[in-house]
mmCIF file of C-alpha atoms in Angstrom:
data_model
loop_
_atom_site.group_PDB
_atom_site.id
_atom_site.type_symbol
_atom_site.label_atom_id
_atom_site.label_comp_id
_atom_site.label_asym_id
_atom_site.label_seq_id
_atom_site.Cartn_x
_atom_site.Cartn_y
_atom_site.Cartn_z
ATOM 1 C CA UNK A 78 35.074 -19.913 -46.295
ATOM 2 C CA UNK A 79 37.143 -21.480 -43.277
ATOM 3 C CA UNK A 80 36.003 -21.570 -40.029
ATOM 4 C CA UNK A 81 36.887 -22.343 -36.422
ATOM 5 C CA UNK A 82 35.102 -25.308 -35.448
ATOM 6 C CA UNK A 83 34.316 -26.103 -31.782
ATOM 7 C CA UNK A 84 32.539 -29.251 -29.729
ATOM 8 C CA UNK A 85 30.893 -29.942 -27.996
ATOM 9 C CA UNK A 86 28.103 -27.015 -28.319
ATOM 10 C CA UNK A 87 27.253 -27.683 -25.292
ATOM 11 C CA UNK A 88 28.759 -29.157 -21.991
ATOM 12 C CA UNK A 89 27.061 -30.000 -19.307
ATOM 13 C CA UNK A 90 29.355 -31.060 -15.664
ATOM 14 C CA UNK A 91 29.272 -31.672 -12.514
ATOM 15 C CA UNK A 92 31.501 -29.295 -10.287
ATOM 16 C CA UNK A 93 34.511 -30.613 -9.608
ATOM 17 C CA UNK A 94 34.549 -32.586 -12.700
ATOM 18 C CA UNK A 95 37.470 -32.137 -15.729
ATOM 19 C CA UNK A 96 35.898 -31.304 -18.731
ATOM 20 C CA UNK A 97 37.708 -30.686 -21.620
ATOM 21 C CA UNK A 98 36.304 -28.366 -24.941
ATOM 22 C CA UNK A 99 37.724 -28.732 -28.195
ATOM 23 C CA UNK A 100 39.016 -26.560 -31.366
ATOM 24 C CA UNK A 101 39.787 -27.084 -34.619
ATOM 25 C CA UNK A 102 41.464 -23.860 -35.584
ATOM 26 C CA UNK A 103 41.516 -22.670 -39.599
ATOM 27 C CA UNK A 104 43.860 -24.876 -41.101
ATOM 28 C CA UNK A 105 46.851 -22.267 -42.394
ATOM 29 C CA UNK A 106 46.577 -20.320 -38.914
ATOM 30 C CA UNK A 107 49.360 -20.384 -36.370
ATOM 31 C CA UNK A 108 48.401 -18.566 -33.430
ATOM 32 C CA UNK A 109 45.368 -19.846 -31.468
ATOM 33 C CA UNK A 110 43.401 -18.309 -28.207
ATOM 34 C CA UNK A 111 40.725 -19.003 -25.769
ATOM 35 C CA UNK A 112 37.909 -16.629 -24.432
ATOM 36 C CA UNK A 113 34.888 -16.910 -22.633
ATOM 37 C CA UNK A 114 31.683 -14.742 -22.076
ATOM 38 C CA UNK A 115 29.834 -15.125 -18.909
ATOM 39 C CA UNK A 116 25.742 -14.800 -20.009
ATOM 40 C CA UNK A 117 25.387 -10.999 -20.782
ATOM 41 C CA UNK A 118 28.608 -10.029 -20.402
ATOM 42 C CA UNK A 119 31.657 -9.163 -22.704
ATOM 43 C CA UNK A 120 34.085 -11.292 -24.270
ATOM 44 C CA UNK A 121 37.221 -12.152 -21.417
ATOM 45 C CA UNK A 122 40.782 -13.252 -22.984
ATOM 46 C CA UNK A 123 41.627 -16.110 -21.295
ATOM 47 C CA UNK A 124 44.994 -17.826 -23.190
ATOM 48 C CA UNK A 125 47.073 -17.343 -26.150
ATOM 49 C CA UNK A 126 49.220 -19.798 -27.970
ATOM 50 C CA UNK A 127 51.912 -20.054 -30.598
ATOM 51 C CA UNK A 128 54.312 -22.504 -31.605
ATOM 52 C CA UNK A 129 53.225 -25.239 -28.825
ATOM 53 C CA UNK A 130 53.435 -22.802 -25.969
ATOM 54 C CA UNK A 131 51.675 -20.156 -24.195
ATOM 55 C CA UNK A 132 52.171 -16.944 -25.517
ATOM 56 C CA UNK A 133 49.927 -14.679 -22.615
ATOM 57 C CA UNK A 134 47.468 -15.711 -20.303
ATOM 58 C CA UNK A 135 45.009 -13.616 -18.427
ATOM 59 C CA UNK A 136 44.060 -13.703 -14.447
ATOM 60 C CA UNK A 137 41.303 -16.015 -15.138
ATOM 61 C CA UNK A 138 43.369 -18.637 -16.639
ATOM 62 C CA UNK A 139 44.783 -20.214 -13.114
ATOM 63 C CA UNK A 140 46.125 -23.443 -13.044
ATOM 64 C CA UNK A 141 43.014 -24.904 -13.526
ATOM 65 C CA UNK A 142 43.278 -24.518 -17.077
ATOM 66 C CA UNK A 143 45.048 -26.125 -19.143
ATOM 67 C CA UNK A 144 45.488 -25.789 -23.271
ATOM 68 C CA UNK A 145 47.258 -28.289 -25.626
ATOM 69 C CA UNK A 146 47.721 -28.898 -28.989
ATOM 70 C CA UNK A 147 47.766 -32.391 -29.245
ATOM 71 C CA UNK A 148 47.656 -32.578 -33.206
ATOM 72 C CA UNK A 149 48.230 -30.770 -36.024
ATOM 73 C CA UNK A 150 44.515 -29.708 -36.101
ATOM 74 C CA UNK A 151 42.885 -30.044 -32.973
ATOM 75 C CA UNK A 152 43.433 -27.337 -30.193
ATOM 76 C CA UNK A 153 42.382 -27.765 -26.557
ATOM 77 C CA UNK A 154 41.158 -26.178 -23.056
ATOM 78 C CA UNK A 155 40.862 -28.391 -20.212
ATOM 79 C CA UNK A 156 39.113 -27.355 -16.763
ATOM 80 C CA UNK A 157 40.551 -29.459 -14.163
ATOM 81 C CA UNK A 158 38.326 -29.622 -11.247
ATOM 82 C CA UNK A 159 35.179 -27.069 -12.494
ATOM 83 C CA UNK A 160 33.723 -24.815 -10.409
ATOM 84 C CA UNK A 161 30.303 -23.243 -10.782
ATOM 85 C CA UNK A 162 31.822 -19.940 -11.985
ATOM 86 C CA UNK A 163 33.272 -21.347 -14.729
ATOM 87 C CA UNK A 164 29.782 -21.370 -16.607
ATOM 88 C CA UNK A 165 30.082 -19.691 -19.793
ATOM 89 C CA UNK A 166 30.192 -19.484 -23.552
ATOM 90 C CA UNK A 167 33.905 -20.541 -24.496
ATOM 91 C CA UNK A 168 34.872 -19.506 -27.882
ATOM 92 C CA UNK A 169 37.905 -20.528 -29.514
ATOM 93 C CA UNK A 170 39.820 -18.110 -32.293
ATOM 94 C CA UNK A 171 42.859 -18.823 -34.327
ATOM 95 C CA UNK A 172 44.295 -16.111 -36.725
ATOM 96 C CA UNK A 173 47.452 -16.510 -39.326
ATOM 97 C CA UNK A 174 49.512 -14.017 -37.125
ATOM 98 C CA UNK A 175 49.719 -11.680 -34.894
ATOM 99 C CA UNK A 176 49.924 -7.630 -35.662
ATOM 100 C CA UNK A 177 47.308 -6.176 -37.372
ATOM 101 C CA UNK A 178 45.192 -9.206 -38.150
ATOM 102 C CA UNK A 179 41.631 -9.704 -36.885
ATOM 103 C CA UNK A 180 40.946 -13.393 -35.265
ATOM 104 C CA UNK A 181 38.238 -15.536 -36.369
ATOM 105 C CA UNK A 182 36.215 -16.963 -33.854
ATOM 106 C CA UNK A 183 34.254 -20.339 -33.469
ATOM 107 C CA UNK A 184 30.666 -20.545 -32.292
ATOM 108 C CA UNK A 185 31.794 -21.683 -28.882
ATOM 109 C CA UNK A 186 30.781 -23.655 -26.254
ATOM 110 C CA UNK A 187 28.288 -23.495 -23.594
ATOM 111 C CA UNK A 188 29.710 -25.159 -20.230
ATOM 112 C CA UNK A 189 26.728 -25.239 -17.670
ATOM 113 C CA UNK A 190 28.269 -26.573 -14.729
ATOM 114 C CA UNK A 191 25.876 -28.281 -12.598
ATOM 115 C CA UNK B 39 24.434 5.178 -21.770
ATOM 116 C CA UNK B 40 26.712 2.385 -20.259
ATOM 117 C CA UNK B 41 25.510 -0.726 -19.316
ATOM 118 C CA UNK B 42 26.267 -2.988 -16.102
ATOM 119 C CA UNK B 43 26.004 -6.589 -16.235
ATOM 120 C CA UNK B 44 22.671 -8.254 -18.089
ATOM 121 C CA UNK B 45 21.782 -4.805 -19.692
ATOM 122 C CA UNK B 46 23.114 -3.902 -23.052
ATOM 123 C CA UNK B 47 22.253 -0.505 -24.674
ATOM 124 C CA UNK B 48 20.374 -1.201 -27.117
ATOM 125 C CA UNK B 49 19.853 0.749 -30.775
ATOM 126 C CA UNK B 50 16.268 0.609 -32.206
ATOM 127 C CA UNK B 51 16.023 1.363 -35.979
ATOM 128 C CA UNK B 52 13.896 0.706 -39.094
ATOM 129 C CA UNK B 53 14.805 -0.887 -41.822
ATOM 130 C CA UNK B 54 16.872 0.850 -44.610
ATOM 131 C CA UNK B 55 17.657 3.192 -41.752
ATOM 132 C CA UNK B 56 21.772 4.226 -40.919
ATOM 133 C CA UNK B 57 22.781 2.960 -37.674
ATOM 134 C CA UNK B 58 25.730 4.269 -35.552
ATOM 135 C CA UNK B 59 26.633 2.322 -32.814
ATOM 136 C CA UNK B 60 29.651 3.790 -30.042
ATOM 137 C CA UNK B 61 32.285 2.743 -28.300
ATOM 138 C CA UNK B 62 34.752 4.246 -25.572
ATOM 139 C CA UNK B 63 37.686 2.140 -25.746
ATOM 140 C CA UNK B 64 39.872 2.032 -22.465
ATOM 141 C CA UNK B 65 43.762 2.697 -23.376
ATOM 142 C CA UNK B 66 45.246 5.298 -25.094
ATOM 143 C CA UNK B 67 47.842 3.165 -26.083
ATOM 144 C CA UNK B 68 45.931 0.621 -27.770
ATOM 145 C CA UNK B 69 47.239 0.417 -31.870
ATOM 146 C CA UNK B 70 44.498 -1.689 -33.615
ATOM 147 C CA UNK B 71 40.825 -1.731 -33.251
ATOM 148 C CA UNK B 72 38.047 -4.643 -34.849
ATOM 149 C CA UNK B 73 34.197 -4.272 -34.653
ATOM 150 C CA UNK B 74 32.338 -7.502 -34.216
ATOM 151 C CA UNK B 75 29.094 -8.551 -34.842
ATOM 152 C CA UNK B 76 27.950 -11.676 -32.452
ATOM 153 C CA UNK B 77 24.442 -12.977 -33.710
ATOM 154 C CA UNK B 78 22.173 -15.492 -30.578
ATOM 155 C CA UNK B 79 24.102 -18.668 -30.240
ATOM 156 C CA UNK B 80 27.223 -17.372 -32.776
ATOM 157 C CA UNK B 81 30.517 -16.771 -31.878
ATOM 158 C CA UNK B 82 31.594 -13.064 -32.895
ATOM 159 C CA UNK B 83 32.000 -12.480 -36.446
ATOM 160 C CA UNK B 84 34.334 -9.784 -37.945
ATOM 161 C CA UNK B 85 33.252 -6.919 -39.701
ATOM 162 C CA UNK B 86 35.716 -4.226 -40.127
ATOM 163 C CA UNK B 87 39.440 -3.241 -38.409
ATOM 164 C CA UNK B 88 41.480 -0.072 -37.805
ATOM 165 C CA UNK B 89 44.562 0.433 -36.972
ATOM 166 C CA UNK B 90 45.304 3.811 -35.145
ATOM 167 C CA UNK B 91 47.479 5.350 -37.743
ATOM 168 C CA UNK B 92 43.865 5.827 -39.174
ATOM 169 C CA UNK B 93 40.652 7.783 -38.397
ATOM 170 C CA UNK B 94 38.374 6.033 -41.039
ATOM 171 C CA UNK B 95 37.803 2.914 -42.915
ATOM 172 C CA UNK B 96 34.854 1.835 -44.979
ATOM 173 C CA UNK B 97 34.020 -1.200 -46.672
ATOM 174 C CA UNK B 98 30.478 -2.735 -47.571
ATOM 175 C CA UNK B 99 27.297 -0.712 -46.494
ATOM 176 C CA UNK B 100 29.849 -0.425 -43.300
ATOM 177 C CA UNK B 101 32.293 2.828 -41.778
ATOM 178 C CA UNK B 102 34.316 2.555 -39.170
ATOM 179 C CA UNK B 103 35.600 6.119 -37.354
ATOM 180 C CA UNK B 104 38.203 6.617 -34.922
ATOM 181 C CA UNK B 105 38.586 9.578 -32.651
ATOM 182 C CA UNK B 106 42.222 8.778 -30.651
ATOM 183 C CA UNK B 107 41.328 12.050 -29.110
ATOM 184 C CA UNK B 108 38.298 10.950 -27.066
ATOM 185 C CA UNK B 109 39.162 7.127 -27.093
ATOM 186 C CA UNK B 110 36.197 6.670 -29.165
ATOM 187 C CA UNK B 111 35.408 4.172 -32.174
ATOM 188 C CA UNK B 112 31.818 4.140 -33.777
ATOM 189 C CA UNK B 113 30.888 1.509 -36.742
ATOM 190 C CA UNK B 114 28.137 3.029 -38.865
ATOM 191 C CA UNK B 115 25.487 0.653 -40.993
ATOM 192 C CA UNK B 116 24.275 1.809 -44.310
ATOM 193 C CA UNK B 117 20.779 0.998 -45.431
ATOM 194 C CA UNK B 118 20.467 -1.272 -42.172
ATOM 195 C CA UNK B 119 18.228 -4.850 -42.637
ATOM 196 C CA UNK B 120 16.919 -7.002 -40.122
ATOM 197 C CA UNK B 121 19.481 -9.498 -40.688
ATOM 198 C CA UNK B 122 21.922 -6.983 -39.089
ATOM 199 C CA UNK B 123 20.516 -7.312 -35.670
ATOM 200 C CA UNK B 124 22.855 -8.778 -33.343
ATOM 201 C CA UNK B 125 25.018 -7.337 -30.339
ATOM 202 C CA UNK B 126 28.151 -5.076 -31.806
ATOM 203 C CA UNK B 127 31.367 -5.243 -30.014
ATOM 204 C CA UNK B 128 34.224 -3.390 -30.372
ATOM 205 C CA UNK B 129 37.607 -4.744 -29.073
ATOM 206 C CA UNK B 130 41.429 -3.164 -29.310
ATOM 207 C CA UNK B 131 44.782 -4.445 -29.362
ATOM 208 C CA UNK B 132 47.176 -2.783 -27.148
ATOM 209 C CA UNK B 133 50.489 -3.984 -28.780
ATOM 210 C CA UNK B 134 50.000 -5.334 -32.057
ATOM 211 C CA UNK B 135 53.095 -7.799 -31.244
ATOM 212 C CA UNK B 136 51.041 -9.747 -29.342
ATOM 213 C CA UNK B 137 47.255 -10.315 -30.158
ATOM 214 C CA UNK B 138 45.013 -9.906 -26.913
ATOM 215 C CA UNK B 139 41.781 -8.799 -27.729
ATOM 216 C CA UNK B 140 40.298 -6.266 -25.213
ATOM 217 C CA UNK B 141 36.417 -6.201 -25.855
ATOM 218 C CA UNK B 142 33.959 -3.562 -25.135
ATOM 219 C CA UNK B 143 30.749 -3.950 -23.615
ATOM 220 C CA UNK B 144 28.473 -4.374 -26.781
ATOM 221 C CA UNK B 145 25.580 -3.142 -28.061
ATOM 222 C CA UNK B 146 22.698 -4.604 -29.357
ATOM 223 C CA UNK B 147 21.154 -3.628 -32.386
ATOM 224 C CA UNK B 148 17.382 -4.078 -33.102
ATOM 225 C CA UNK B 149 16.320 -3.925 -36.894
ATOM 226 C CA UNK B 150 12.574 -3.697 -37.246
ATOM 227 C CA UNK B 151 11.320 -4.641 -41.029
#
């Protein structure tokens, strides 16, 4: 079965470093998204993206962040200048489109920021 | 009850048992509803949908209800197995033209063999 694909597992960064995770969405989906999930907390929507633009973005998702797609497979989420808050799982999910169609999530990736 | 921060309510059952785990979703509004299971170290993994035109959908060993009513969603486990522990979140869509997932809270399920 297809799945979203993220890496590193884990990132570990200094504050005020850029880091930047990466995605690899299922291959026939078009609309792609970004959440994280602070330890023991619920899932947050951070960003939303169709047809190489932002389709929503939450609070959280200041202009620190950053998303790109800069191929036809790989999907992005860059942290500028990371701040110790911004420690969490970050999951990626892609589904085919929107409506009544669940997405399908990646395993994520832990950013400890140091 | 509802949790704050690190604590998750938490469902205790034996194996072969039913489980029903609950969730108060937060707008009346909202048109679509997904339960998802997140196992340690996984991203979440769907298990069953409902859109609000609906108050019930099953599929394997799993039922998902839907009181609009109350705002309320509960997914109930057949003949639960260890394998099912995990934390259980629900999440809704508000407008099913765009695709923000609200999630709830969780809760984590404990299977004992």
């Amino acid at each position: 079965e297809p799945e979203v694909t993220q890496t590193p597992s884990h990132q570990v960064t200094q504050m005020g470093q850029e880091v930047i995770l990466r995605c690899v969405p299922i291959s026939n989906h078009l609309y792609f998204y970004w959440y994280r999930q602070i330890l023991g907390q619920k899932v947050e929507f951070l960003v939303s993206f169709y047809n190489n633009e932002i389709s929503e973005k939450s609070e959280i998702f200041d202009d620190q962040f950053s998303v790109e797609r800069p191929d036809g497979s790989n999907f992005t989420l860059k942290i500028r200048s990371t701040k110790l808050e911004d420690s969490a799982m970050y999951f990626c999910a892609s589904n085919k489109r929107t409506g009544f169609q669940p997405q399908h999530f990646g395993d994520g990736t832990r950013l400890s920021i140091l | 009850g509802e949790s704050v921060g690190l604590h998750l309510p938490t469902l205790s059952v034996q194996e072969g048992d039913n489980s029903i785990i609950n969730c108060a979703y937060s707008n009346s509004a909202s048109d679509y509803f997904i339960w998802y299971k997140q196992e340690s170290g996984k991203g979440p993994q769907f298990i069953i949908d409902i859109r609000s035109n609906m108050d019930k959908r099953q599929g394997q060993r799993v039922t998902v209800l839907l009181n609009k009513t109350v705002k309320h969603l509960s997914l109930q486990i057949a003949a639960t197995q260890p394998g099912d522990s995990a934390v259980y979140f629900c999440a809704e869509i508000l407008n099913s033209g765009y695709s923000t997932l609200t999630f709830g809270k969780g809760t984590m399920l404990l299977v004992s063999p």
